[in-house]
CSV table of C-alpha atoms and ligand atoms in Angstrom, one decimal:
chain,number,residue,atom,x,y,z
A,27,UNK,CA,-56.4,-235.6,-85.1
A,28,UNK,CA,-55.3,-237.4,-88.3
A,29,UNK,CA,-52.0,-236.8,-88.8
A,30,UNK,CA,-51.8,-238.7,-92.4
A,31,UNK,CA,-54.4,-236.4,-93.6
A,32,UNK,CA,-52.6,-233.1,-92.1
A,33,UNK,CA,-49.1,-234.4,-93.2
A,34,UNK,CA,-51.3,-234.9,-97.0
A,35,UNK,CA,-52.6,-231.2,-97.0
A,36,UNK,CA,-49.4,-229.9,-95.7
A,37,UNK,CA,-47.5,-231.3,-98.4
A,38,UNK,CA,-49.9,-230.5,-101.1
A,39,UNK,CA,-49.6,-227.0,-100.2
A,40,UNK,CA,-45.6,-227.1,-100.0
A,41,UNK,CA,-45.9,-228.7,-103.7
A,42,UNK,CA,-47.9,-225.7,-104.7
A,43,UNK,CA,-46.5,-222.8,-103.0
A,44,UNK,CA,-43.0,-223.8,-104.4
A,45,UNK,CA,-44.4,-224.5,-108.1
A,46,UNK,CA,-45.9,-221.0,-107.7
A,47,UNK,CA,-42.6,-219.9,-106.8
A,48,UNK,CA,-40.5,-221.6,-109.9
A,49,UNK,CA,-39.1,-223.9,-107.8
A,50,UNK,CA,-38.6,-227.6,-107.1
A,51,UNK,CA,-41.1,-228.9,-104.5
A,52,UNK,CA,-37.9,-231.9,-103.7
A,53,UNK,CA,-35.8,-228.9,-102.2
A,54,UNK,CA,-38.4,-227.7,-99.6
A,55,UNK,CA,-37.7,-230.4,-96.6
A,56,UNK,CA,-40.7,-230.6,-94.3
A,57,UNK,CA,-39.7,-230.8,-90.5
A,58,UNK,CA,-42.0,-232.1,-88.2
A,59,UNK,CA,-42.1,-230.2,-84.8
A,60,UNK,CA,-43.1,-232.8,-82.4
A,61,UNK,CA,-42.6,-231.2,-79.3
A,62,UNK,CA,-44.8,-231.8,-76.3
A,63,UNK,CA,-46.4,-234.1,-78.2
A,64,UNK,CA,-46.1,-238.2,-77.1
A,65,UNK,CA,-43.9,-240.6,-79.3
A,66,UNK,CA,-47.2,-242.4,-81.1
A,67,UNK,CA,-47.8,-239.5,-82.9
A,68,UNK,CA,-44.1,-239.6,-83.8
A,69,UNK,CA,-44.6,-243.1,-85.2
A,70,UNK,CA,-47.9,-242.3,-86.8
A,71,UNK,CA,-45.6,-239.4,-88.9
A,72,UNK,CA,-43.1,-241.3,-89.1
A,73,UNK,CA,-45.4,-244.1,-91.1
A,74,UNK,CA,-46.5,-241.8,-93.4
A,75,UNK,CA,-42.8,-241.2,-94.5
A,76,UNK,CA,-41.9,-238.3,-92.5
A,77,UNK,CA,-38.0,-238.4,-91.5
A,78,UNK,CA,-36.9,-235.3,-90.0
A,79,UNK,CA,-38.4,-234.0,-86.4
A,80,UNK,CA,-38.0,-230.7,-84.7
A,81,UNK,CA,-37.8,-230.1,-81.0
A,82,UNK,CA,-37.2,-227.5,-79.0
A,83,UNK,CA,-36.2,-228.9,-75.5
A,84,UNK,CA,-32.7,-231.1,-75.5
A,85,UNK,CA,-34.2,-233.4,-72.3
A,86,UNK,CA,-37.1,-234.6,-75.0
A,87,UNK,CA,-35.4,-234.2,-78.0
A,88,UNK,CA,-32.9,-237.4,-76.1
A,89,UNK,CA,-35.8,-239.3,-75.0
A,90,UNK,CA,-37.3,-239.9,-78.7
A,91,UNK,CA,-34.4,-240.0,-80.4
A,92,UNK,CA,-33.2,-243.0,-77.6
A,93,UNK,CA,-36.7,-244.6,-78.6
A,94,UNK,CA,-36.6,-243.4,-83.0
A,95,UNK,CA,-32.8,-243.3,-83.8
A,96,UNK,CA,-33.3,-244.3,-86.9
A,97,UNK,CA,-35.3,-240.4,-87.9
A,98,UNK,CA,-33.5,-237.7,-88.0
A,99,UNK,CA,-33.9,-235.3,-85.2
A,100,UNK,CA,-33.8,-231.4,-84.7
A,101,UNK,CA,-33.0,-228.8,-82.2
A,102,UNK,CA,-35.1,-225.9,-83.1
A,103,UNK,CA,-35.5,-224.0,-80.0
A,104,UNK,CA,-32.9,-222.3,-77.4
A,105,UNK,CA,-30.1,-224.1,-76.5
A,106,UNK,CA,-28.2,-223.9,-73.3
A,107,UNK,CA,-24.8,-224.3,-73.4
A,108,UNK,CA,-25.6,-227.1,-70.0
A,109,UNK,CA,-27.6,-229.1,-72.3
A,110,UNK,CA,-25.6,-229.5,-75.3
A,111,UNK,CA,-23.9,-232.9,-74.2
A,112,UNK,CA,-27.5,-234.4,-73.8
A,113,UNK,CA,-27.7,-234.6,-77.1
A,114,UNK,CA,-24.6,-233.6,-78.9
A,115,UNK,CA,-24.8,-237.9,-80.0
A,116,UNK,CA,-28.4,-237.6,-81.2
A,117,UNK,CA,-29.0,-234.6,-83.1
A,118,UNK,CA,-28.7,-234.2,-87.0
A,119,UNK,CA,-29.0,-230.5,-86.9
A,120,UNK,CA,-28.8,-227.7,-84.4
A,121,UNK,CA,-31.2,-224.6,-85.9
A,122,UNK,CA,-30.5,-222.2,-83.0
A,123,UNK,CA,-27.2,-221.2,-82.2
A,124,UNK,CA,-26.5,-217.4,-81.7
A,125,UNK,CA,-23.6,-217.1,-79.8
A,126,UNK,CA,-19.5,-218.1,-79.9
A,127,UNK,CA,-20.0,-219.3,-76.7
A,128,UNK,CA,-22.7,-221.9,-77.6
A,129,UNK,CA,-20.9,-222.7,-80.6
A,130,UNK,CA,-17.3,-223.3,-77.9
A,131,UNK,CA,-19.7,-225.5,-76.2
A,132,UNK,CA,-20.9,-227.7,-79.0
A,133,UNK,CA,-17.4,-227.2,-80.9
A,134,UNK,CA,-16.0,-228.9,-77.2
A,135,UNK,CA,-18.5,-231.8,-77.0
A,136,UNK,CA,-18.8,-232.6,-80.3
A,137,UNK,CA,-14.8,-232.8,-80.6
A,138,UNK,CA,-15.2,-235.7,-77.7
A,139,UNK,CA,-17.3,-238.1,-80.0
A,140,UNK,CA,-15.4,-236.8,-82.5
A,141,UNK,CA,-18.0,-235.4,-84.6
A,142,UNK,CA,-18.5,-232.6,-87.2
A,143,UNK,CA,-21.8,-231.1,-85.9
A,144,UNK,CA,-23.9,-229.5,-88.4
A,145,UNK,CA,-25.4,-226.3,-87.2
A,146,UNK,CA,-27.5,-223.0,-88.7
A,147,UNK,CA,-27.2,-219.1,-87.5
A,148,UNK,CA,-30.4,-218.4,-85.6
A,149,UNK,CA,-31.1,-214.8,-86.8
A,150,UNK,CA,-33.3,-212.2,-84.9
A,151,UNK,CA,-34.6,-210.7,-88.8
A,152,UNK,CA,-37.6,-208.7,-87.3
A,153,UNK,CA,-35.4,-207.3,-84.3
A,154,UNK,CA,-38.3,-207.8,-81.6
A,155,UNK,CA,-36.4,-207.5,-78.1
A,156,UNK,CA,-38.2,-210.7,-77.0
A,157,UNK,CA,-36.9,-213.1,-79.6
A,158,UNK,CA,-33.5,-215.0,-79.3
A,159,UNK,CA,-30.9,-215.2,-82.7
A,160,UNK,CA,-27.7,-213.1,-83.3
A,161,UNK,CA,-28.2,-209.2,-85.0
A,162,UNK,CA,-28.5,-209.5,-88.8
A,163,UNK,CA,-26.1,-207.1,-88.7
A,164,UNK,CA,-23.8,-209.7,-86.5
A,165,UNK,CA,-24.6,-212.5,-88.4
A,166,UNK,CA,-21.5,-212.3,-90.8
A,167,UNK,CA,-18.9,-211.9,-87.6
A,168,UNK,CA,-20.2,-214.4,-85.5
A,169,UNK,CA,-19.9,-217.1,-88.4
A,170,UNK,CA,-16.8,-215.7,-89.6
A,171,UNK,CA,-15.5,-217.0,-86.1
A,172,UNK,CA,-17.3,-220.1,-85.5
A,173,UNK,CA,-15.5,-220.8,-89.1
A,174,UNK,CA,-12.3,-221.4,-86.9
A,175,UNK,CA,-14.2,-224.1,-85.0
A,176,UNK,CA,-13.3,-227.5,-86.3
A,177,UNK,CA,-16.1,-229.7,-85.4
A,178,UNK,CA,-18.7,-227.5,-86.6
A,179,UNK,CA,-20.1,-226.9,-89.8
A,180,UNK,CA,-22.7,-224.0,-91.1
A,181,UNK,CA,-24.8,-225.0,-93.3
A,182,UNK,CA,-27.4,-221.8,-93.3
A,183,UNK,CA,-29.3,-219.6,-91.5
A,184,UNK,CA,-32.7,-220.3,-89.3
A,185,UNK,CA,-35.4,-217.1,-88.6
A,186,UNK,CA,-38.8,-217.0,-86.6
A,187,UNK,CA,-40.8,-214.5,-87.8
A,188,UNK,CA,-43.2,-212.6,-85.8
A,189,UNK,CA,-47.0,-213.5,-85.4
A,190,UNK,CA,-49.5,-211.7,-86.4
A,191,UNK,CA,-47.8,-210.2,-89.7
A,192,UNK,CA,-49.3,-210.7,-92.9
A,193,UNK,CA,-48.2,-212.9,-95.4
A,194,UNK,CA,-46.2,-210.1,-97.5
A,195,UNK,CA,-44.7,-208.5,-93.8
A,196,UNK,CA,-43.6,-212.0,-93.5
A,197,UNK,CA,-42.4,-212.6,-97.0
A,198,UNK,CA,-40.5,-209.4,-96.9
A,199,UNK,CA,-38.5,-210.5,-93.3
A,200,UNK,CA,-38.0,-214.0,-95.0
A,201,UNK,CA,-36.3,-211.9,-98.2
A,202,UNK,CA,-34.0,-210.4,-96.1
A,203,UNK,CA,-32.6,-213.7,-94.2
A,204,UNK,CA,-32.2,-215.0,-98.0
A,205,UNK,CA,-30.3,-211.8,-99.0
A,206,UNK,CA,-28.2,-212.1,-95.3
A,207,UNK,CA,-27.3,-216.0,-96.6
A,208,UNK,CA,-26.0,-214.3,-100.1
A,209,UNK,CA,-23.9,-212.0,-98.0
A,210,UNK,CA,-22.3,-214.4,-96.0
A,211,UNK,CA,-22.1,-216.9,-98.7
A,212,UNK,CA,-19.7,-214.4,-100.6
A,213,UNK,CA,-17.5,-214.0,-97.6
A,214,UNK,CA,-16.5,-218.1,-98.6
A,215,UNK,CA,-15.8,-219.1,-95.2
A,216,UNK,CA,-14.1,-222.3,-94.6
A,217,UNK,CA,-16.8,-224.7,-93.5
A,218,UNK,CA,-19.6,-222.2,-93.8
A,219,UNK,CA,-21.9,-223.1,-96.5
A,220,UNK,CA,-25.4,-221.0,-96.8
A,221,UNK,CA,-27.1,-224.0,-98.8
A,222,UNK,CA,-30.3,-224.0,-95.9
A,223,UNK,CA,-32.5,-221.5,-94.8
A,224,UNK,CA,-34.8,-222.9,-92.3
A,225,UNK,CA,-38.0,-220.5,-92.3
A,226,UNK,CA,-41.8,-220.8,-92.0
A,227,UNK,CA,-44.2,-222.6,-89.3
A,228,UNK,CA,-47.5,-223.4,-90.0
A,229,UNK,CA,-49.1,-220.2,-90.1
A,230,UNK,CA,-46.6,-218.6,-92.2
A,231,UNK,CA,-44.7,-221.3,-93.9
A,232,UNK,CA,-46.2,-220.5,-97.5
A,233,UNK,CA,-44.2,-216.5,-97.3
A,234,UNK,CA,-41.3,-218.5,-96.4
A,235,UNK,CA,-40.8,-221.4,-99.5
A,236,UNK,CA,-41.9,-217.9,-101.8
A,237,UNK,CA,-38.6,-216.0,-100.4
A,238,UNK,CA,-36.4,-219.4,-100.5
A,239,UNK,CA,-37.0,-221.5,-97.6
A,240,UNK,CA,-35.2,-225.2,-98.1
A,241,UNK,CA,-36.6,-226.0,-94.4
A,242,UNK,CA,-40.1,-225.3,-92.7
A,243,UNK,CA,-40.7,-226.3,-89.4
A,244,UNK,CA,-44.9,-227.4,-88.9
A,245,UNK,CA,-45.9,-228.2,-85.6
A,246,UNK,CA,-49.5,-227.6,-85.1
A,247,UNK,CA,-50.2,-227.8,-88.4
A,248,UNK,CA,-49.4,-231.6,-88.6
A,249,UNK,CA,-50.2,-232.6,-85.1
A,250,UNK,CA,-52.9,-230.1,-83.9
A,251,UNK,CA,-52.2,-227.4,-81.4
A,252,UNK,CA,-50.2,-227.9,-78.2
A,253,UNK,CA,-51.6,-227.0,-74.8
A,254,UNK,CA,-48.2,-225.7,-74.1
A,255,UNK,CA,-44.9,-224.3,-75.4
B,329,PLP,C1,-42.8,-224.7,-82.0
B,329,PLP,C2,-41.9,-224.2,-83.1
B,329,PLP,C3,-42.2,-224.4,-84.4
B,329,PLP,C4,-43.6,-225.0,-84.9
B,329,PLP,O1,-44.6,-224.1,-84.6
B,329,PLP,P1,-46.1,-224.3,-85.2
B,329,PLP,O2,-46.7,-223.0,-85.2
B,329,PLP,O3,-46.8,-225.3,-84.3
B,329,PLP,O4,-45.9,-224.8,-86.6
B,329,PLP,C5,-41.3,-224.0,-85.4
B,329,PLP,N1,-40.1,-223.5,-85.0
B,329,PLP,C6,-39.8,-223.3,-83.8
B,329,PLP,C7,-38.4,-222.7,-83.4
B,329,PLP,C8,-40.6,-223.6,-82.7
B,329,PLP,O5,-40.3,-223.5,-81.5
């Protein structure tokens, strides 16, 4: 697995597929999804450059960022409102919050260390029963009363699209999170900004920088496939 030459081919391919798309390659930030995967490879990324790291279990995402504070480190996956204090210190972004109740939770610890935690709308676009996120048709509600929470701040919206689509099927679900961000963003919410859209992995992150994405998350793509998760 060389992860400088993935990274490389990755990025090329970002540069493109946001040229081809009008738009500057600068405001598509690559995440790294590092889950499951050990720390070296972190380092290795994290040598060619790479600053910002996705994970999607709180108990890991502590562990690297006790060893790597220095990157920047993401909670992608669910979050459950027990875990929140394990890293409430540690994380730059959460990407996954779909309820009040979460948001209470973070909006709780976060007031302790006194911080203003930066958090996106997880989004169930495609509507498949098995996948978490709020309703698109909730979406506006549910930030319209995190809004009241003073330690948190919105800062967009995050998706996962379904496998097996093809690329225009997944362009067309990653259109309609952008037009959902519009929406919200003309409610002007106080601290509730719709600046990110975090959308695209590796199989379908080139849909996703077409239809606006300022965040893709590649796992597999940079670090090879994982034997679980
Ligand atoms: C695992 C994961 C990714 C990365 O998936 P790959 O297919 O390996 O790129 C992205 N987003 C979320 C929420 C994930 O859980």
């Amino acid at each position: 697995m060389d992860i400088r030459e993935n990274l490389e081919q990755v990025q090329k391919e970002i540069v493109s597929a946001a040229l081809d798309a009008g738009r500057n390659p600068k405001d598509v930030r690559l995440i790294a999804v590092s889950k499951t995967k050990p720390l070296s490879m972190v380092e290795e990324a994290a040598d060619c450059g790479m600053m910002d790291f996705g994970e999607n279990r709180p108990q890991e995402l502590a562990e690297k960022q006790a060893q790597r504070p220095d990157l920047r480190w993401h909670q992608i996956g669910q979050l459950q409102k027990n875990k929140v204090r394990h890293i409430i210190d540690k994380v730059a972004l959460i990407h996954s919050v779909d309820s009040l109740s979460l948001a209470e939770e973070i909006e709780k610890r976060a007031g302790v260390i006194d911080k203003i935690q930066d958090i996106l709308i997880q989004v169930n676009i495609s509507g498949e029963e098995s996948k978490s996120g709020v309703k698109p048709e909730e979406a506006a509600e549910l930030c319209r009363a995190i809004s009241t929470l003073s330690h948190i701040r919105i800062r967009g919206l995050m998706t996962i699209s379904v496998q097996g689509m093809s690329d225009e099927e997944n362009f067309a679900l990653f259109s309609r999170l952008r037009e959902l961000a519009q929406e919200i963003d003309a409610l002007k919410l106080d601290g509730v900004s719709m600046q990110e859209l975090s959308m695209g992995m590796t199989h379908d992150f080139l849909p996703a920088i077409r239809a606006g994405a300022t965040m893709i998350r590649v796992g597999s793509g940079i670090f090879g496939v994982r034997e679980y998760l």
